[in-house]
GROMACS .gro file of C-alpha atoms in nm:
model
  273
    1UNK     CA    1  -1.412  -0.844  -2.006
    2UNK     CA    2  -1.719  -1.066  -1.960
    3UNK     CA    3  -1.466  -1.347  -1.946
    4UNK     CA    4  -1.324  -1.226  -1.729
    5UNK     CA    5  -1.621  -1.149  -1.510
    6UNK     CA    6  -1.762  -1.490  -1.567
    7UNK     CA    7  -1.392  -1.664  -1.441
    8UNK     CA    8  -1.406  -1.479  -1.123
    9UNK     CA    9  -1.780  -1.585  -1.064
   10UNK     CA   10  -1.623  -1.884  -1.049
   11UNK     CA   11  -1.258  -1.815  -0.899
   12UNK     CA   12  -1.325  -1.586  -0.613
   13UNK     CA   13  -1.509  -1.934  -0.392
   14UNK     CA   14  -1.233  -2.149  -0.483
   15UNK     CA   15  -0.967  -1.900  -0.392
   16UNK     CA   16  -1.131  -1.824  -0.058
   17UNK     CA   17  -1.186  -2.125   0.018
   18UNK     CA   18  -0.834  -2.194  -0.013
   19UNK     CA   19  -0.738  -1.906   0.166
   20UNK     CA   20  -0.905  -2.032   0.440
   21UNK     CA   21  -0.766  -2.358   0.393
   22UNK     CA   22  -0.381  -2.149   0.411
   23UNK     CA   23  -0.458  -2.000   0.726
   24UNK     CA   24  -0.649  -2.283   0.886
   25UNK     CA   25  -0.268  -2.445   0.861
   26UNK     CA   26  -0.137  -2.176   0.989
   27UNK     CA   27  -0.330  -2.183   1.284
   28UNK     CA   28  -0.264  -2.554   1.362
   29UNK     CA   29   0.124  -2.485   1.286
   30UNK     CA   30   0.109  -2.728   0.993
   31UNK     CA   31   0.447  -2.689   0.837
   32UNK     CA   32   0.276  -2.694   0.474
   33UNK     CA   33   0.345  -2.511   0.196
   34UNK     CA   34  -0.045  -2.387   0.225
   35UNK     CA   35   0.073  -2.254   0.594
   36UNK     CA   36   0.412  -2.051   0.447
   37UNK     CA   37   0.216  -1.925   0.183
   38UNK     CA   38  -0.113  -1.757   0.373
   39UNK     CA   39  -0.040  -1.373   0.310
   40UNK     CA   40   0.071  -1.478  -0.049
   41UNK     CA   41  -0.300  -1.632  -0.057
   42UNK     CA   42  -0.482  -1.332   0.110
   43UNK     CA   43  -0.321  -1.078  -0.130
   44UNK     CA   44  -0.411  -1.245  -0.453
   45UNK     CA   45  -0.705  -1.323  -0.351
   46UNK     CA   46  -0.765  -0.936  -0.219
   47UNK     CA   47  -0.624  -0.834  -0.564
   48UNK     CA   48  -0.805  -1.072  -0.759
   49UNK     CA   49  -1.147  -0.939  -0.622
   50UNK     CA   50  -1.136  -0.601  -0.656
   51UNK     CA   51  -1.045  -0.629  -1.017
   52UNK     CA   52  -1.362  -0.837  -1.022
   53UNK     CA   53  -1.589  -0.586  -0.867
   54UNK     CA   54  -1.415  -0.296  -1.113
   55UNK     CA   55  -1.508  -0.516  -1.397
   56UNK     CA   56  -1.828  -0.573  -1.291
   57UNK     CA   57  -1.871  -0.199  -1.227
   58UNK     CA   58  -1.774  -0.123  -1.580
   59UNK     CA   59  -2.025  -0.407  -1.749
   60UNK     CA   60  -2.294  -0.246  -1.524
   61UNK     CA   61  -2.236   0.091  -1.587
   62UNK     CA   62  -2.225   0.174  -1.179
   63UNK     CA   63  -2.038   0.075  -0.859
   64UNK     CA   64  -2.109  -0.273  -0.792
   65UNK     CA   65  -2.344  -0.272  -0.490
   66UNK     CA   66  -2.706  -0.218  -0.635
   67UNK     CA   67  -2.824  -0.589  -0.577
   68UNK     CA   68  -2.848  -0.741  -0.282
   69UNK     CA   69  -2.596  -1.031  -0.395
   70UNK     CA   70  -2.317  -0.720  -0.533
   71UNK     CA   71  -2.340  -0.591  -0.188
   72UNK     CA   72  -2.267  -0.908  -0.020
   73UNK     CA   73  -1.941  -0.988  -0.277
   74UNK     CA   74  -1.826  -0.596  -0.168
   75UNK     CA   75  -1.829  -0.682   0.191
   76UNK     CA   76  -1.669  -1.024   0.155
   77UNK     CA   77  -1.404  -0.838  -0.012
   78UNK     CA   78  -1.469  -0.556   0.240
   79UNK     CA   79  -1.384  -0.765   0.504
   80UNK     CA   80  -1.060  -0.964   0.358
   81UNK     CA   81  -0.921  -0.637   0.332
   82UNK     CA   82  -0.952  -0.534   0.670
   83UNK     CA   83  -0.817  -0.836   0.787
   84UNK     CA   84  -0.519  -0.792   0.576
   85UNK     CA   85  -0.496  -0.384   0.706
   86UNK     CA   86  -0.510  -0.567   1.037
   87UNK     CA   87  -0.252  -0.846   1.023
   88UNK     CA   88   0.011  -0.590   0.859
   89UNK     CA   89  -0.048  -0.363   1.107
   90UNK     CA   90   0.000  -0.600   1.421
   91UNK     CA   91   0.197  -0.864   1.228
   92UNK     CA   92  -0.048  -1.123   1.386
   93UNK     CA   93  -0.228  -1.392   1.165
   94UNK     CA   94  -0.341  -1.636   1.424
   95UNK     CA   95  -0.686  -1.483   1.390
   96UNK     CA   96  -0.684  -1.505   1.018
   97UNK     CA   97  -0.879  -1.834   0.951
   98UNK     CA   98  -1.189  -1.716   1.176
   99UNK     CA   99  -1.205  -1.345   0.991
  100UNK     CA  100  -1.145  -1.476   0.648
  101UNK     CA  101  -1.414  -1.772   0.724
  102UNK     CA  102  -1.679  -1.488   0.721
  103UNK     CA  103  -1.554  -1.354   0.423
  104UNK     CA  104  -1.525  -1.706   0.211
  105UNK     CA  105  -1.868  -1.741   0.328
  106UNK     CA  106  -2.036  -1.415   0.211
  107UNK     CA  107  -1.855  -1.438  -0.146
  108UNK     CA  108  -1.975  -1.815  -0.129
  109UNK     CA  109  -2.349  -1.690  -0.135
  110UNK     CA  110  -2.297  -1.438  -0.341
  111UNK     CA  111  -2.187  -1.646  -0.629
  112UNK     CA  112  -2.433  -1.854  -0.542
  113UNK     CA  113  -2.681  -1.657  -0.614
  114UNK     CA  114  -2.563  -1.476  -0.919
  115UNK     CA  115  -2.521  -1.793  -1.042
  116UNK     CA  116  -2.880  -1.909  -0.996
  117UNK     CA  117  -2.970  -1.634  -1.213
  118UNK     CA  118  -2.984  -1.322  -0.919
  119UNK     CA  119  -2.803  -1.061  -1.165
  120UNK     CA  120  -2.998  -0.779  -1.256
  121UNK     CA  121  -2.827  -0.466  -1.233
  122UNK     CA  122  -3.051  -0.255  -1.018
  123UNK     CA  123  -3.060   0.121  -1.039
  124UNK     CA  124  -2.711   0.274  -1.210
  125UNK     CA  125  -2.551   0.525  -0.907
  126UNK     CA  126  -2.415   0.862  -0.959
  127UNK     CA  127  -2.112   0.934  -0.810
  128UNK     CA  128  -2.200   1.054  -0.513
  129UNK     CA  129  -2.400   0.725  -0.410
  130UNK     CA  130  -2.120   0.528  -0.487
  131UNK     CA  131  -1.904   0.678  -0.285
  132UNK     CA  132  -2.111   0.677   0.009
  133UNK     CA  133  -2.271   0.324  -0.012
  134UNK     CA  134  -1.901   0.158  -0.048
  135UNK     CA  135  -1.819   0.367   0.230
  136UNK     CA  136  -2.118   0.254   0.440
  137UNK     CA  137  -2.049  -0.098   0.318
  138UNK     CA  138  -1.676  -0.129   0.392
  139UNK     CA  139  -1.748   0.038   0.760
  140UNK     CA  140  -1.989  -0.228   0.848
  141UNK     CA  141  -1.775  -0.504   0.722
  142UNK     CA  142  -1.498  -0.380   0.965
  143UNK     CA  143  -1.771  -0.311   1.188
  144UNK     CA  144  -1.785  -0.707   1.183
  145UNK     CA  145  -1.451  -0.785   1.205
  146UNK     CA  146  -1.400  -0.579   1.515
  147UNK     CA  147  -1.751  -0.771   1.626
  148UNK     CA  148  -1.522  -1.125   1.571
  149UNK     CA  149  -1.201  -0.994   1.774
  150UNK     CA  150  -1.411  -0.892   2.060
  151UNK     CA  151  -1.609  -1.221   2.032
  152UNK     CA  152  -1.287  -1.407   2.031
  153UNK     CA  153  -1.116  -1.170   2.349
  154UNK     CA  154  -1.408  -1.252   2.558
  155UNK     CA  155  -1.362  -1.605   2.488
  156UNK     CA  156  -1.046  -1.630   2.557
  157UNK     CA  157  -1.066  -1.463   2.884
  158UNK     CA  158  -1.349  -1.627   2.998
  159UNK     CA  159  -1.114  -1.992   2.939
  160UNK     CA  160  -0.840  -1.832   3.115
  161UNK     CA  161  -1.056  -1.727   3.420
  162UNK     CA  162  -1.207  -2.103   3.404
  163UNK     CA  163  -0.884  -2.271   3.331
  164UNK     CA  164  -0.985  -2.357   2.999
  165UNK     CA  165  -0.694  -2.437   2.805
  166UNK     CA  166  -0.740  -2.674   2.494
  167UNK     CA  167  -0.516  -2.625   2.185
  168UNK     CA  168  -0.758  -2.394   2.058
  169UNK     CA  169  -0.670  -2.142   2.337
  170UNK     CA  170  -0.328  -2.206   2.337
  171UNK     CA  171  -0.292  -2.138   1.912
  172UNK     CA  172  -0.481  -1.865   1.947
  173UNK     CA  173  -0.305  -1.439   2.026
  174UNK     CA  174  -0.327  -1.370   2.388
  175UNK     CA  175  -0.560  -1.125   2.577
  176UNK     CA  176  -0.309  -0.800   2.489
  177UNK     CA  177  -0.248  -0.901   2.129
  178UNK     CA  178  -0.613  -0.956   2.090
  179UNK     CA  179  -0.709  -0.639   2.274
  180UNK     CA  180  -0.476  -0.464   1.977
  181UNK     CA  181  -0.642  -0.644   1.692
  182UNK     CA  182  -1.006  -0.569   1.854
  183UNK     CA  183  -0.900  -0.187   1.843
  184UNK     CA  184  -0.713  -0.112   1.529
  185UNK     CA  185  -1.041  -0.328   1.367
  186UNK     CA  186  -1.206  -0.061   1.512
  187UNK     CA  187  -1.049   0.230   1.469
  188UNK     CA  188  -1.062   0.112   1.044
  189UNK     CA  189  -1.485   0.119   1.151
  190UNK     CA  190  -1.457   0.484   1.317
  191UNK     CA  191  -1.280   0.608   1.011
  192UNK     CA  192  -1.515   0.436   0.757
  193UNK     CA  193  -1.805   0.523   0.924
  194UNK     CA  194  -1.699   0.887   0.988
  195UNK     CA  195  -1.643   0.908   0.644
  196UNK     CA  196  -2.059   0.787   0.559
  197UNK     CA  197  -2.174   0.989   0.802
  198UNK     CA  198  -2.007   1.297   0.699
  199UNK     CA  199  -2.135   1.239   0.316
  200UNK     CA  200  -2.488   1.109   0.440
  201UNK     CA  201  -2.551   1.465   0.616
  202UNK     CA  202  -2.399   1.645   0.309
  203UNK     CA  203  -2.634   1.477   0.087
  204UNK     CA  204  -2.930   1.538   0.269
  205UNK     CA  205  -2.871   1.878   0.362
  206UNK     CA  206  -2.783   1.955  -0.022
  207UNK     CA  207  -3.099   1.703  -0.152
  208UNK     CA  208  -3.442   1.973  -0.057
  209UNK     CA  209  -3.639   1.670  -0.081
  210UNK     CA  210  -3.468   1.428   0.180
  211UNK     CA  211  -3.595   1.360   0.480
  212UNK     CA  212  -3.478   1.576   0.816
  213UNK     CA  213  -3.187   1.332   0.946
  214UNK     CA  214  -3.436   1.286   1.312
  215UNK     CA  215  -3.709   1.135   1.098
  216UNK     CA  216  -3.492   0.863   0.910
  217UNK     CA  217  -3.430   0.532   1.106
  218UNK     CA  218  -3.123   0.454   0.894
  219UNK     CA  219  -2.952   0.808   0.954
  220UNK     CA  220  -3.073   0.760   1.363
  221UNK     CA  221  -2.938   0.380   1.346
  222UNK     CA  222  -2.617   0.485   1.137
  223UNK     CA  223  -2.555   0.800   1.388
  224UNK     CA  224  -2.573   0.552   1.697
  225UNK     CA  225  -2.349   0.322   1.545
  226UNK     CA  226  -2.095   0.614   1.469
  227UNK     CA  227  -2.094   0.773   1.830
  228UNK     CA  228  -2.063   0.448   1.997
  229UNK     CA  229  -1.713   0.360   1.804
  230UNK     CA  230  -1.628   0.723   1.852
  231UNK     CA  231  -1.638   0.649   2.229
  232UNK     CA  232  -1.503   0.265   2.128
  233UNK     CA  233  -1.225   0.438   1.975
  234UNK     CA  234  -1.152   0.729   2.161
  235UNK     CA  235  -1.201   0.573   2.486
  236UNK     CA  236  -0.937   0.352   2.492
  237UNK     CA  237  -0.679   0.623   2.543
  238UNK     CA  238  -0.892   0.903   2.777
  239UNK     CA  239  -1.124   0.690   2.896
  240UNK     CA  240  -0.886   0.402   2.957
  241UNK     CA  241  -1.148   0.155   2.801
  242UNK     CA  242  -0.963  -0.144   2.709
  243UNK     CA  243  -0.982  -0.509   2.717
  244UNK     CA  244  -1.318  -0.665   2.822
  245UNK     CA  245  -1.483  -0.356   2.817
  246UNK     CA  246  -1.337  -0.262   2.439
  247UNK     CA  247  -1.460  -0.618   2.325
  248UNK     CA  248  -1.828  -0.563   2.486
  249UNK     CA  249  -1.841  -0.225   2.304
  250UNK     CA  250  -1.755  -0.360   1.961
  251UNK     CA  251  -1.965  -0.623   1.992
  252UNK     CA  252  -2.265  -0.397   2.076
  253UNK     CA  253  -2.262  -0.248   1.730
  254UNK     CA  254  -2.319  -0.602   1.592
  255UNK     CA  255  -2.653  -0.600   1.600
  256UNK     CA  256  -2.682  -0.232   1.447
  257UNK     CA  257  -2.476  -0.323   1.242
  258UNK     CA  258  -2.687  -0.563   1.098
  259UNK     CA  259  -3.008  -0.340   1.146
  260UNK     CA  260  -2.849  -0.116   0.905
  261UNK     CA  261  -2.687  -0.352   0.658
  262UNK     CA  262  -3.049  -0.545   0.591
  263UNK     CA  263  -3.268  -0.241   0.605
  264UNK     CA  264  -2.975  -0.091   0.328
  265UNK     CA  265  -3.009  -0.471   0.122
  266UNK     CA  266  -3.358  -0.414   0.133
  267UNK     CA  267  -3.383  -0.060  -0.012
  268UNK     CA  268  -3.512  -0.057  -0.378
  269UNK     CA  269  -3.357  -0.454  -0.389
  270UNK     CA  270  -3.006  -0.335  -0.308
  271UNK     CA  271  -2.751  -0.134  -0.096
  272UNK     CA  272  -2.787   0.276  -0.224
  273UNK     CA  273  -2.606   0.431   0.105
   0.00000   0.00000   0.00000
């Protein structure tokens, strides 16, 4: 098992790297093996990680996101498979090579860092914490992605209203198709982040020594965040908020987003939900 642990340390970089490599082709419409072979890429890689993180959960004792540098591996692979719920779902992978970029990176510094000697195990979570810090974790990562489809929409429409169009604009899904992308990223947030709310009030209201929700900055940051997908998400169909105004909306939980992710990092050295 600690083979294996140490292979992936070294695995997971190369294989994103690759897979960004696959879908960089893609992108360009290289007719390469590399190109024909992306989602065969994105699924072993997908597969490969989380049998890394279980492995590492099993050698620590706990769900692997304690340390800072565990954390940032779980939303790497956090954010690959989002992508990949993504591109099944809307059958588009045009976007692929900017998404998975982010993700390549993140597991790049990770292993960096373990590597450098950045491994201690940090406090062993119950159940419970586990639970609700991978939850937290996975709905910022797609919090992110839906960040990078709105960054890319507003690009794109702001070429198209100047007459921009290079080959990157032309490669790249048009307004609707990225509209689509930019919601069902989303919509993954909304659900992931309903689902850490829901256990963060549980917990406190069950733990007599937490903190009232009002007088915790990550609960008040974490609650913002949640309501403005919930209108992100629900919007779009009774609200009619779509487009331009969908991408400004997901990309005004970026910085929250981040708020919460670094003040979470920072917690006791690691990421406790």
């Amino acid at each position: 098992m600690e083979l294996f642990g140490n292979g992936t340390l070294i695995l997971l970089p190369i294989a994103y790297t690759l897979l960004v490599v696959a879908y960089a082709h893609r992108f360009l419409g290289f007719e390469s093996w590399f190109a024909r072979s992306s989602r065969i890429w994105l699924v072993a890689t997908v597969l490969t990680h989380i049998s890394a993180l279980i492995v590492r959960g099993i050698t620590v004792g706990s769900c692997p996101i304690a340390t800072p540098w565990e954390a940032t591996s779980v939303v790497a692979f956090s954010v690959a498979l989002i992508y990949w719920i993504v591109e099944l779902r809307t059958n588009d992978s045009t976007t692929g090579v900017f998404v998975l970029a982010i993700a390549a990176l993140l597991e790049i510094l990770a292993t960096i860092f373990v590597a450098g000697g950045d491994t201690a195990a940090g406090d062993r979570l119950g159940a419970f914490a586990s639970v609700h810090g991978f939850a937290a974790l996975f709905g910022l990562s797609a919090v992110s992605v839906a960040g990078a489809y709105g960054l890319l929409y507003l690009f794109l429409y702001t070429a198209i209203k100047r007459g921009w169009y290079g080959t990157f604009y032309r490669r790249v899904a048009p307004l609707d198709r990225l509209g689509d992308l930019n919601y069902w990223a989303a919509l993954v947030a909304f659900v992931a982040l309903t689902l850490t709310a829901g256990l963060g009030y549980w917990g406190s209201s069950s733990d007599p020594e937490s903190p009232a929700a009002f007088a915790d900055a990550g609960v008040l940051l974490g609650t913002s965040l949640w309501l403005l997908y919930a209108i992100t998400v629900l919007g779009r169909r009774w609200l009619r908020l779509g487009g331009k105004r969908l991408a400004y909306c997901t990309l005004l939980g970026l910085p929250v987003a981040v708020a919460i992710g670094v003040s979470g990092l920072l917690q006791r050295g690691g990421f406790h939900g």
